[in-house]
Short mmCIF file of C-alpha atoms and ligand atoms in Angstrom, two decimals:
data_model
loop_
_atom_site.label_atom_id
_atom_site.label_comp_id
_atom_site.label_asym_id
_atom_site.label_seq_id
_atom_site.Cartn_x
_atom_site.Cartn_y
_atom_site.Cartn_z
CA UNK A 1 -67.81 -71.24 -31.75
CA UNK A 2 -68.05 -69.70 -35.17
CA UNK A 3 -66.24 -66.60 -36.35
CA UNK A 4 -69.34 -64.81 -37.59
CA UNK A 5 -70.01 -61.15 -37.01
CA UNK A 6 -73.42 -60.23 -35.56
CA UNK A 7 -75.45 -57.78 -37.65
CA UNK A 8 -75.81 -55.32 -34.78
CA UNK A 9 -72.55 -53.81 -33.47
CA UNK A 10 -71.85 -54.89 -29.90
CA UNK A 11 -74.93 -57.09 -29.47
CA UNK A 12 -73.21 -60.44 -28.76
CA UNK A 13 -70.70 -61.00 -25.95
CA UNK A 14 -68.21 -63.75 -25.25
CA UNK A 15 -69.88 -65.95 -22.60
CA UNK A 16 -67.45 -65.12 -19.79
CA UNK A 17 -65.91 -61.92 -18.44
CA UNK A 18 -63.10 -61.11 -16.04
CA UNK A 19 -64.20 -59.08 -13.02
CA UNK A 20 -61.82 -57.17 -10.78
CA UNK A 21 -63.34 -55.86 -7.56
CA UNK A 22 -62.05 -53.03 -5.38
CA UNK A 23 -63.06 -53.82 -1.79
CA UNK A 24 -61.66 -52.99 1.66
CA UNK A 25 -59.25 -50.51 0.12
CA UNK A 26 -57.60 -52.97 -2.28
CA UNK A 27 -58.00 -54.52 -5.72
CA UNK A 28 -58.92 -58.21 -5.40
CA UNK A 29 -57.71 -61.06 -7.65
CA UNK A 30 -59.57 -61.51 -10.94
CA UNK A 31 -62.69 -63.72 -11.00
CA UNK A 32 -64.34 -65.08 -14.11
CA UNK A 33 -68.10 -65.07 -14.37
CA UNK A 34 -70.89 -65.28 -16.90
CA UNK A 35 -71.28 -62.20 -19.11
CA UNK A 36 -75.06 -62.79 -19.21
CA UNK A 37 -75.81 -60.70 -16.16
CA UNK A 38 -74.30 -58.80 -13.27
CA UNK A 39 -75.67 -58.63 -9.72
CA UNK A 40 -75.60 -55.17 -8.16
CA UNK A 41 -77.35 -53.39 -5.35
CA UNK A 42 -80.12 -51.23 -6.83
CA UNK A 43 -78.55 -48.50 -4.73
CA UNK A 44 -75.15 -48.88 -6.46
CA UNK A 45 -73.35 -45.54 -6.70
CA UNK A 46 -72.86 -45.75 -10.50
CA UNK A 47 -76.62 -46.10 -11.07
CA UNK A 48 -77.43 -42.91 -9.15
CA UNK A 49 -74.45 -40.58 -9.35
CA UNK A 50 -72.78 -41.56 -12.62
CA UNK A 51 -69.56 -43.02 -11.18
CA UNK A 52 -68.92 -44.93 -14.39
CA UNK A 53 -66.34 -44.88 -17.16
CA UNK A 54 -65.41 -47.27 -19.94
CA UNK A 55 -62.90 -48.08 -22.65
CA UNK A 56 -63.01 -49.43 -26.17
CA UNK A 57 -60.19 -51.29 -27.92
CA UNK A 58 -59.83 -54.10 -30.40
CA UNK A 59 -58.08 -57.42 -30.95
CA UNK A 60 -57.29 -58.33 -34.57
CA UNK A 61 -56.76 -61.64 -36.35
CA UNK A 62 -53.69 -61.11 -38.51
CA UNK A 63 -52.90 -62.66 -41.88
CA UNK A 64 -50.39 -65.08 -40.25
CA UNK A 65 -53.08 -66.35 -37.83
CA UNK A 66 -51.76 -64.47 -34.78
CA UNK A 67 -54.17 -62.49 -32.63
CA UNK A 68 -52.97 -59.09 -31.44
CA UNK A 69 -54.25 -56.29 -29.24
CA UNK A 70 -53.80 -52.73 -30.55
CA UNK A 71 -52.21 -50.31 -28.03
CA UNK A 72 -53.90 -51.77 -24.92
CA UNK A 73 -51.58 -49.85 -22.56
CA UNK A 74 -52.89 -46.57 -23.97
CA UNK A 75 -56.47 -47.56 -23.15
CA UNK A 76 -55.49 -48.76 -19.68
CA UNK A 77 -53.71 -45.47 -18.99
CA UNK A 78 -56.74 -43.53 -20.23
CA UNK A 79 -59.12 -45.44 -17.96
CA UNK A 80 -56.80 -44.78 -15.03
CA UNK A 81 -57.04 -41.09 -15.92
CA UNK A 82 -60.87 -41.28 -16.21
CA UNK A 83 -60.99 -43.05 -12.82
CA UNK A 84 -58.89 -40.29 -11.20
CA UNK A 85 -61.09 -37.57 -12.66
CA UNK A 86 -64.28 -39.37 -11.48
CA UNK A 87 -62.77 -40.17 -8.05
CA UNK A 88 -63.17 -43.89 -8.64
CA UNK A 89 -60.55 -46.43 -7.46
CA UNK A 90 -57.75 -46.45 -10.07
CA UNK A 91 -57.24 -49.90 -11.65
CA UNK A 92 -53.80 -51.54 -11.45
CA UNK A 93 -52.21 -51.63 -14.91
CA UNK A 94 -50.67 -55.08 -14.74
CA UNK A 95 -53.73 -57.00 -13.49
CA UNK A 96 -55.84 -55.10 -16.02
CA UNK A 97 -53.58 -56.00 -18.97
CA UNK A 98 -53.44 -59.63 -17.81
CA UNK A 99 -57.24 -59.77 -17.71
CA UNK A 100 -57.48 -58.31 -21.22
CA UNK A 101 -54.93 -60.74 -22.64
CA UNK A 102 -56.55 -63.74 -20.92
CA UNK A 103 -59.98 -62.72 -22.19
CA UNK A 104 -58.74 -62.48 -25.77
CA UNK A 105 -57.09 -65.92 -25.40
CA UNK A 106 -60.35 -67.43 -24.12
CA UNK A 107 -62.34 -65.75 -26.91
CA UNK A 108 -59.70 -66.49 -29.59
CA UNK A 109 -62.07 -68.68 -31.65
CA UNK A 110 -64.51 -65.77 -31.85
CA UNK A 111 -62.03 -63.21 -33.22
CA UNK A 112 -63.27 -62.63 -36.78
CA UNK A 113 -61.11 -62.19 -39.90
CA UNK A 114 -60.33 -58.79 -41.43
CA UNK A 115 -62.01 -56.34 -41.81
CA UNK A 116 -63.85 -57.35 -38.62
CA UNK A 117 -62.33 -57.57 -35.11
CA UNK A 118 -63.02 -58.45 -31.47
CA UNK A 119 -64.12 -55.28 -29.68
CA UNK A 120 -63.27 -55.10 -25.97
CA UNK A 121 -65.26 -52.98 -23.56
CA UNK A 122 -63.68 -52.55 -20.12
CA UNK A 123 -66.18 -50.91 -17.76
CA UNK A 124 -65.50 -49.41 -14.32
CA UNK A 125 -68.41 -48.70 -11.96
CA UNK A 126 -68.75 -47.42 -8.41
CA UNK A 127 -70.69 -50.02 -6.40
CA UNK A 128 -71.24 -48.56 -2.90
CA UNK A 129 -74.85 -49.62 -2.06
CA UNK A 130 -75.70 -46.30 -0.39
CA UNK A 131 -77.99 -43.75 -2.05
CA UNK A 132 -76.96 -41.06 0.42
CA UNK A 133 -73.51 -40.68 -1.18
CA UNK A 134 -74.40 -37.95 -3.70
CA UNK A 135 -71.45 -35.84 -2.65
CA UNK A 136 -69.03 -38.64 -1.74
CA UNK A 137 -67.00 -40.92 -4.02
CA UNK A 138 -67.69 -44.67 -4.09
CA UNK A 139 -65.26 -46.63 -1.93
CA UNK A 140 -65.94 -49.88 -3.80
CA UNK A 141 -65.88 -50.58 -7.52
CA UNK A 142 -66.02 -53.27 -10.19
CA UNK A 143 -63.96 -53.41 -13.36
CA UNK A 144 -65.27 -55.94 -15.88
CA UNK A 145 -64.49 -56.51 -19.56
CA UNK A 146 -66.90 -57.54 -22.32
CA UNK A 147 -65.67 -59.01 -25.61
CA UNK A 148 -67.80 -58.64 -28.72
CA UNK A 149 -67.06 -59.62 -32.34
CA UNK A 150 -67.79 -56.62 -34.56
CA UNK A 151 -67.75 -55.62 -38.20
CA UNK A 152 -67.18 -52.12 -39.56
CA UNK A 153 -69.07 -49.55 -37.48
CA UNK A 154 -69.68 -47.40 -40.56
CA UNK A 155 -69.66 -49.22 -43.91
CA UNK A 156 -66.80 -48.16 -46.20
CA UNK A 157 -68.20 -45.87 -48.87
CA UNK A 158 -71.33 -44.96 -46.92
CA UNK A 159 -72.33 -41.30 -46.45
CA UNK A 160 -71.03 -39.43 -43.43
CA UNK A 161 -72.99 -36.24 -43.08
CA UNK A 162 -71.99 -34.06 -40.12
CA UNK A 163 -74.15 -31.40 -38.57
CA UNK A 164 -71.92 -28.55 -37.41
CA UNK A 165 -73.27 -27.53 -33.99
CA UNK A 166 -72.02 -24.15 -32.78
CA UNK A 167 -74.52 -23.47 -30.02
CA UNK A 168 -74.36 -26.52 -27.76
CA UNK A 169 -71.49 -28.44 -26.16
CA UNK A 170 -71.13 -32.23 -26.08
CA UNK A 171 -70.58 -32.19 -22.32
CA UNK A 172 -69.37 -29.98 -19.47
CA UNK A 173 -65.97 -28.63 -20.60
CA UNK A 174 -64.07 -29.97 -17.57
CA UNK A 175 -65.36 -33.52 -18.27
CA UNK A 176 -64.48 -33.82 -21.96
CA UNK A 177 -61.44 -36.05 -21.58
CA UNK A 178 -63.26 -38.52 -19.29
CA UNK A 179 -64.59 -41.50 -21.26
CA UNK A 180 -67.86 -41.83 -19.36
CA UNK A 181 -71.50 -42.59 -20.02
CA UNK A 182 -72.53 -39.24 -18.56
CA UNK A 183 -70.94 -37.41 -21.49
CA UNK A 184 -72.91 -39.54 -23.96
CA UNK A 185 -76.14 -38.79 -22.09
CA UNK A 186 -75.27 -35.12 -22.28
CA UNK A 187 -74.72 -35.21 -26.07
CA UNK A 188 -77.76 -37.35 -26.91
CA UNK A 189 -80.39 -34.58 -27.33
CA UNK A 190 -78.24 -32.83 -29.96
CA UNK A 191 -77.38 -36.09 -31.72
CA UNK A 192 -81.09 -37.03 -31.99
CA UNK A 193 -82.05 -33.53 -33.12
CA UNK A 194 -79.39 -33.58 -35.86
CA UNK A 195 -80.73 -36.91 -37.15
CA UNK A 196 -84.36 -35.81 -37.08
CA UNK A 197 -83.96 -32.32 -38.49
CA UNK A 198 -81.08 -32.78 -40.94
CA UNK A 199 -80.68 -36.52 -41.55
CA UNK A 200 -77.15 -36.10 -40.19
CA UNK A 201 -75.11 -39.17 -39.18
CA UNK A 202 -73.13 -37.34 -36.48
CA UNK A 203 -72.81 -33.97 -34.78
CA UNK A 204 -69.55 -32.03 -34.92
CA UNK A 205 -69.47 -30.01 -31.71
CA UNK A 206 -67.97 -26.55 -32.27
CA UNK A 207 -69.01 -24.38 -29.31
CA UNK A 208 -68.62 -20.70 -30.30
CA UNK A 209 -67.07 -21.84 -33.59
CA UNK A 210 -64.21 -23.86 -31.98
CA UNK A 211 -64.00 -27.19 -33.89
CA UNK A 212 -63.74 -29.96 -31.26
CA UNK A 213 -65.06 -33.50 -31.93
CA UNK A 214 -68.23 -35.46 -32.67
CA UNK A 215 -70.35 -37.33 -30.13
CA UNK A 216 -68.11 -40.40 -30.22
CA UNK A 217 -65.06 -39.72 -32.39
CA UNK A 218 -62.29 -37.20 -32.94
CA UNK A 219 -62.13 -34.96 -35.98
CA UNK A 220 -59.33 -33.88 -38.33
CA UNK A 221 -59.19 -31.71 -41.41
CA UNK A 222 -56.87 -32.80 -44.25
CA UNK A 223 -55.97 -29.69 -46.21
CA UNK A 224 -53.48 -30.54 -48.94
CA UNK A 225 -50.43 -31.84 -47.12
CA UNK A 226 -51.53 -30.59 -43.70
CA UNK A 227 -53.57 -32.49 -41.10
CA UNK A 228 -55.21 -30.11 -38.66
CA UNK A 229 -56.81 -31.16 -35.37
CA UNK A 230 -57.50 -29.52 -32.03
CA UNK A 231 -54.63 -29.71 -29.49
CA UNK A 232 -55.31 -31.83 -26.38
CA UNK A 233 -57.45 -29.96 -23.83
CA UNK A 234 -59.83 -31.02 -21.04
CA UNK A 235 -62.80 -30.32 -23.34
CA UNK A 236 -62.63 -33.41 -25.55
CA UNK A 237 -61.67 -37.09 -25.53
CA UNK A 238 -58.05 -37.89 -26.31
CA UNK A 239 -58.46 -40.72 -28.80
CA UNK A 240 -55.92 -43.48 -29.25
CA UNK A 241 -56.93 -43.57 -32.94
CA UNK A 242 -56.36 -39.79 -33.15
CA UNK A 243 -52.82 -40.29 -31.88
CA UNK A 244 -52.22 -43.29 -34.20
CA UNK A 245 -53.52 -41.36 -37.22
CA UNK A 246 -51.29 -38.37 -36.49
CA UNK A 247 -48.26 -40.65 -36.13
CA UNK A 248 -48.99 -42.59 -39.32
CA UNK A 249 -49.73 -39.35 -41.19
CA UNK A 250 -46.28 -38.04 -40.22
CA UNK A 251 -44.79 -41.28 -41.56
CA UNK A 252 -46.69 -40.69 -44.82
CA UNK A 253 -45.15 -37.21 -45.12
CA UNK A 254 -48.02 -35.05 -43.85
CA UNK A 255 -47.45 -31.94 -41.77
CA UNK A 256 -49.37 -32.45 -38.52
CA UNK A 257 -50.79 -29.25 -36.98
CA UNK A 258 -52.36 -29.61 -33.55
CA UNK A 259 -53.95 -26.19 -33.29
CA UNK A 260 -57.33 -24.58 -32.72
CA UNK A 261 -59.37 -23.81 -35.81
CA UNK A 262 -62.81 -22.39 -36.44
CA UNK A 263 -65.91 -23.36 -38.38
CA UNK A 264 -65.14 -20.50 -40.80
CA UNK A 265 -61.71 -21.97 -41.54
CA UNK A 266 -63.20 -25.46 -41.88
CA UNK A 267 -65.88 -24.23 -44.29
CA UNK A 268 -63.43 -22.31 -46.47
CA UNK A 269 -61.03 -25.29 -46.60
CA UNK A 270 -63.76 -27.78 -47.54
CA UNK A 271 -65.07 -25.45 -50.25
CA UNK A 272 -61.53 -25.38 -51.61
CA UNK A 273 -61.18 -29.16 -51.76
CA UNK A 274 -59.99 -30.15 -48.26
CA UNK A 275 -60.98 -33.57 -46.85
CA UNK A 276 -62.09 -34.40 -43.32
CA UNK A 277 -62.08 -37.57 -41.20
CA UNK A 278 -63.55 -38.95 -37.99
CA UNK A 279 -61.28 -41.19 -35.93
CA UNK A 280 -62.18 -43.71 -33.23
CA UNK A 281 -61.68 -47.39 -32.37
CA UNK A 282 -65.14 -48.55 -33.48
CA UNK A 283 -65.09 -46.82 -36.88
CA UNK A 284 -61.27 -46.58 -37.29
CA UNK A 285 -61.26 -43.71 -39.80
CA UNK A 286 -64.43 -42.49 -41.50
CA UNK A 287 -64.04 -39.90 -44.25
CA UNK A 288 -66.70 -37.15 -44.07
CA UNK A 289 -68.90 -36.79 -47.16
CA UNK A 290 -70.71 -33.54 -46.27
CA UNK A 291 -71.19 -30.86 -43.61
CA UNK A 292 -74.38 -29.04 -42.70
CA UNK A 293 -73.38 -25.51 -41.69
CA UNK A 294 -76.09 -22.99 -40.78
CA UNK A 295 -78.71 -25.11 -42.55
CA UNK A 296 -76.74 -25.43 -45.81
CA UNK A 297 -75.18 -28.74 -46.93
CA UNK A 298 -71.60 -28.48 -48.18
CA UNK A 299 -70.24 -31.57 -49.95
CA UNK A 300 -66.70 -32.80 -49.33
CA UNK A 301 -65.19 -33.33 -52.76
CA UNK A 302 -62.88 -36.26 -52.02
CA UNK A 303 -62.38 -39.08 -49.50
CA UNK A 304 -59.20 -40.37 -51.10
CA UNK A 305 -56.60 -39.24 -48.57
CA UNK A 306 -58.82 -40.30 -45.69
CA UNK A 307 -59.12 -43.83 -47.07
CA UNK A 308 -55.35 -43.99 -47.73
CA UNK A 309 -54.60 -43.06 -44.10
CA UNK A 310 -57.20 -45.59 -42.95
CA UNK A 311 -55.47 -48.29 -44.96
CA UNK A 312 -52.07 -47.37 -43.50
CA UNK A 313 -53.48 -47.82 -39.96
CA UNK A 314 -55.45 -51.02 -40.64
CA UNK A 315 -52.45 -52.55 -42.48
CA UNK A 316 -50.52 -52.29 -39.20
CA UNK A 317 -53.44 -53.74 -37.21
CA UNK A 318 -53.86 -56.75 -39.53
CA UNK A 319 -50.13 -57.35 -39.93
CA UNK A 320 -49.85 -56.28 -43.59
CA UNK A 321 -47.40 -53.49 -42.68
CA UNK A 322 -44.54 -53.29 -40.21
CA UNK A 323 -45.44 -52.33 -36.62
CA UNK A 324 -42.75 -49.62 -36.46
CA UNK A 325 -44.13 -47.93 -33.35
CA UNK A 326 -44.53 -51.07 -31.22
CA UNK A 327 -48.32 -50.77 -31.02
CA UNK A 328 -49.22 -54.46 -31.18
CA UNK A 329 -49.32 -56.87 -28.24
CA UNK A 330 -49.16 -60.46 -29.44
CA UNK A 331 -51.78 -62.52 -27.57
CA UNK A 332 -51.69 -65.94 -29.24
C1 PLP B 401 -63.80 -43.19 -27.34
C2 PLP B 401 -64.05 -41.84 -27.90
C3 PLP B 401 -63.29 -41.32 -28.98
C4 PLP B 401 -62.28 -42.14 -29.75
O1 PLP B 401 -61.23 -42.63 -28.97
P1 PLP B 401 -60.38 -43.86 -29.49
O2 PLP B 401 -59.39 -44.11 -28.42
O3 PLP B 401 -59.75 -43.43 -30.76
O4 PLP B 401 -61.33 -44.99 -29.70
C5 PLP B 401 -63.53 -40.01 -29.36
N1 PLP B 401 -64.47 -39.25 -28.76
C6 PLP B 401 -65.21 -39.72 -27.74
C7 PLP B 401 -66.21 -38.83 -27.13
C8 PLP B 401 -65.03 -41.02 -27.27
O5 PLP B 401 -65.80 -41.47 -26.27
#
């Protein structure tokens, strides 16, 4: 196997995947099967009633040749939370971590060098083959994990134009912290409209002026020495990268303010030289280059602090800086 990175993000999978089934009221031992296809009843609960959630995390090839997972326990805990909120069977942490580690070991030859990585996509679906269960949770489920070598999601130095959306929400407010496909389906019309009408790369959802997050990543404003981001609520996804960035920013001497802020405050700060970043596993940290607010494009004057914070996080991931917070799990 070669360590090349496919041109399209997430288009090539390691040939095998671990599958954990929940049947007869219990999680069954892991089985390994081809990642080419999956056999399901066409009546499977997930396909009709959206009983599905997923995760995204990465394994990195470090400078010393070791392969590490970045904060896998945080992703496992978040999927357990998503499962509870969707009334799906809650995966067992230990078997889940073992499956992740074993998958990375088996796919070790496919883990690319920096700045690329092996992206892991655990997926949990309700599998009851009964289309009459619209108002009943699935009593059976599958948890499987795909592994996919990936490059940078957004190229360093490329434009990141955000449409500030104040009218529509990304998803129903009580579902925001669930990492599920349904929330992406809900955001898609606004994401497509922003691309078509404004050439925007992403939508920053700010219902009634409350700055929340984009369709697939968290958002922070860097105003001088202060990093400002919305405090954790049910309305948006609690990113592992968000948490890592806030921790690293504190180490770098920033003041971290988890507080609500409005589009008016954002606009005034950016016009006065503030920076802004998107954070998420796929893109790590993407500095924003401009905002479209009420039809007017406002450039962000600098991306310097954003790139410096990005480097501080990726240096830990690739082993160029000390892992002070115990975020790395050594795989092989
Ligand atoms: C996954 C995701 C994020 C980023 O979370 P990370 O744990 O940092 O990858 C942000 N917003 C949404 C809607 C997401 O689905």
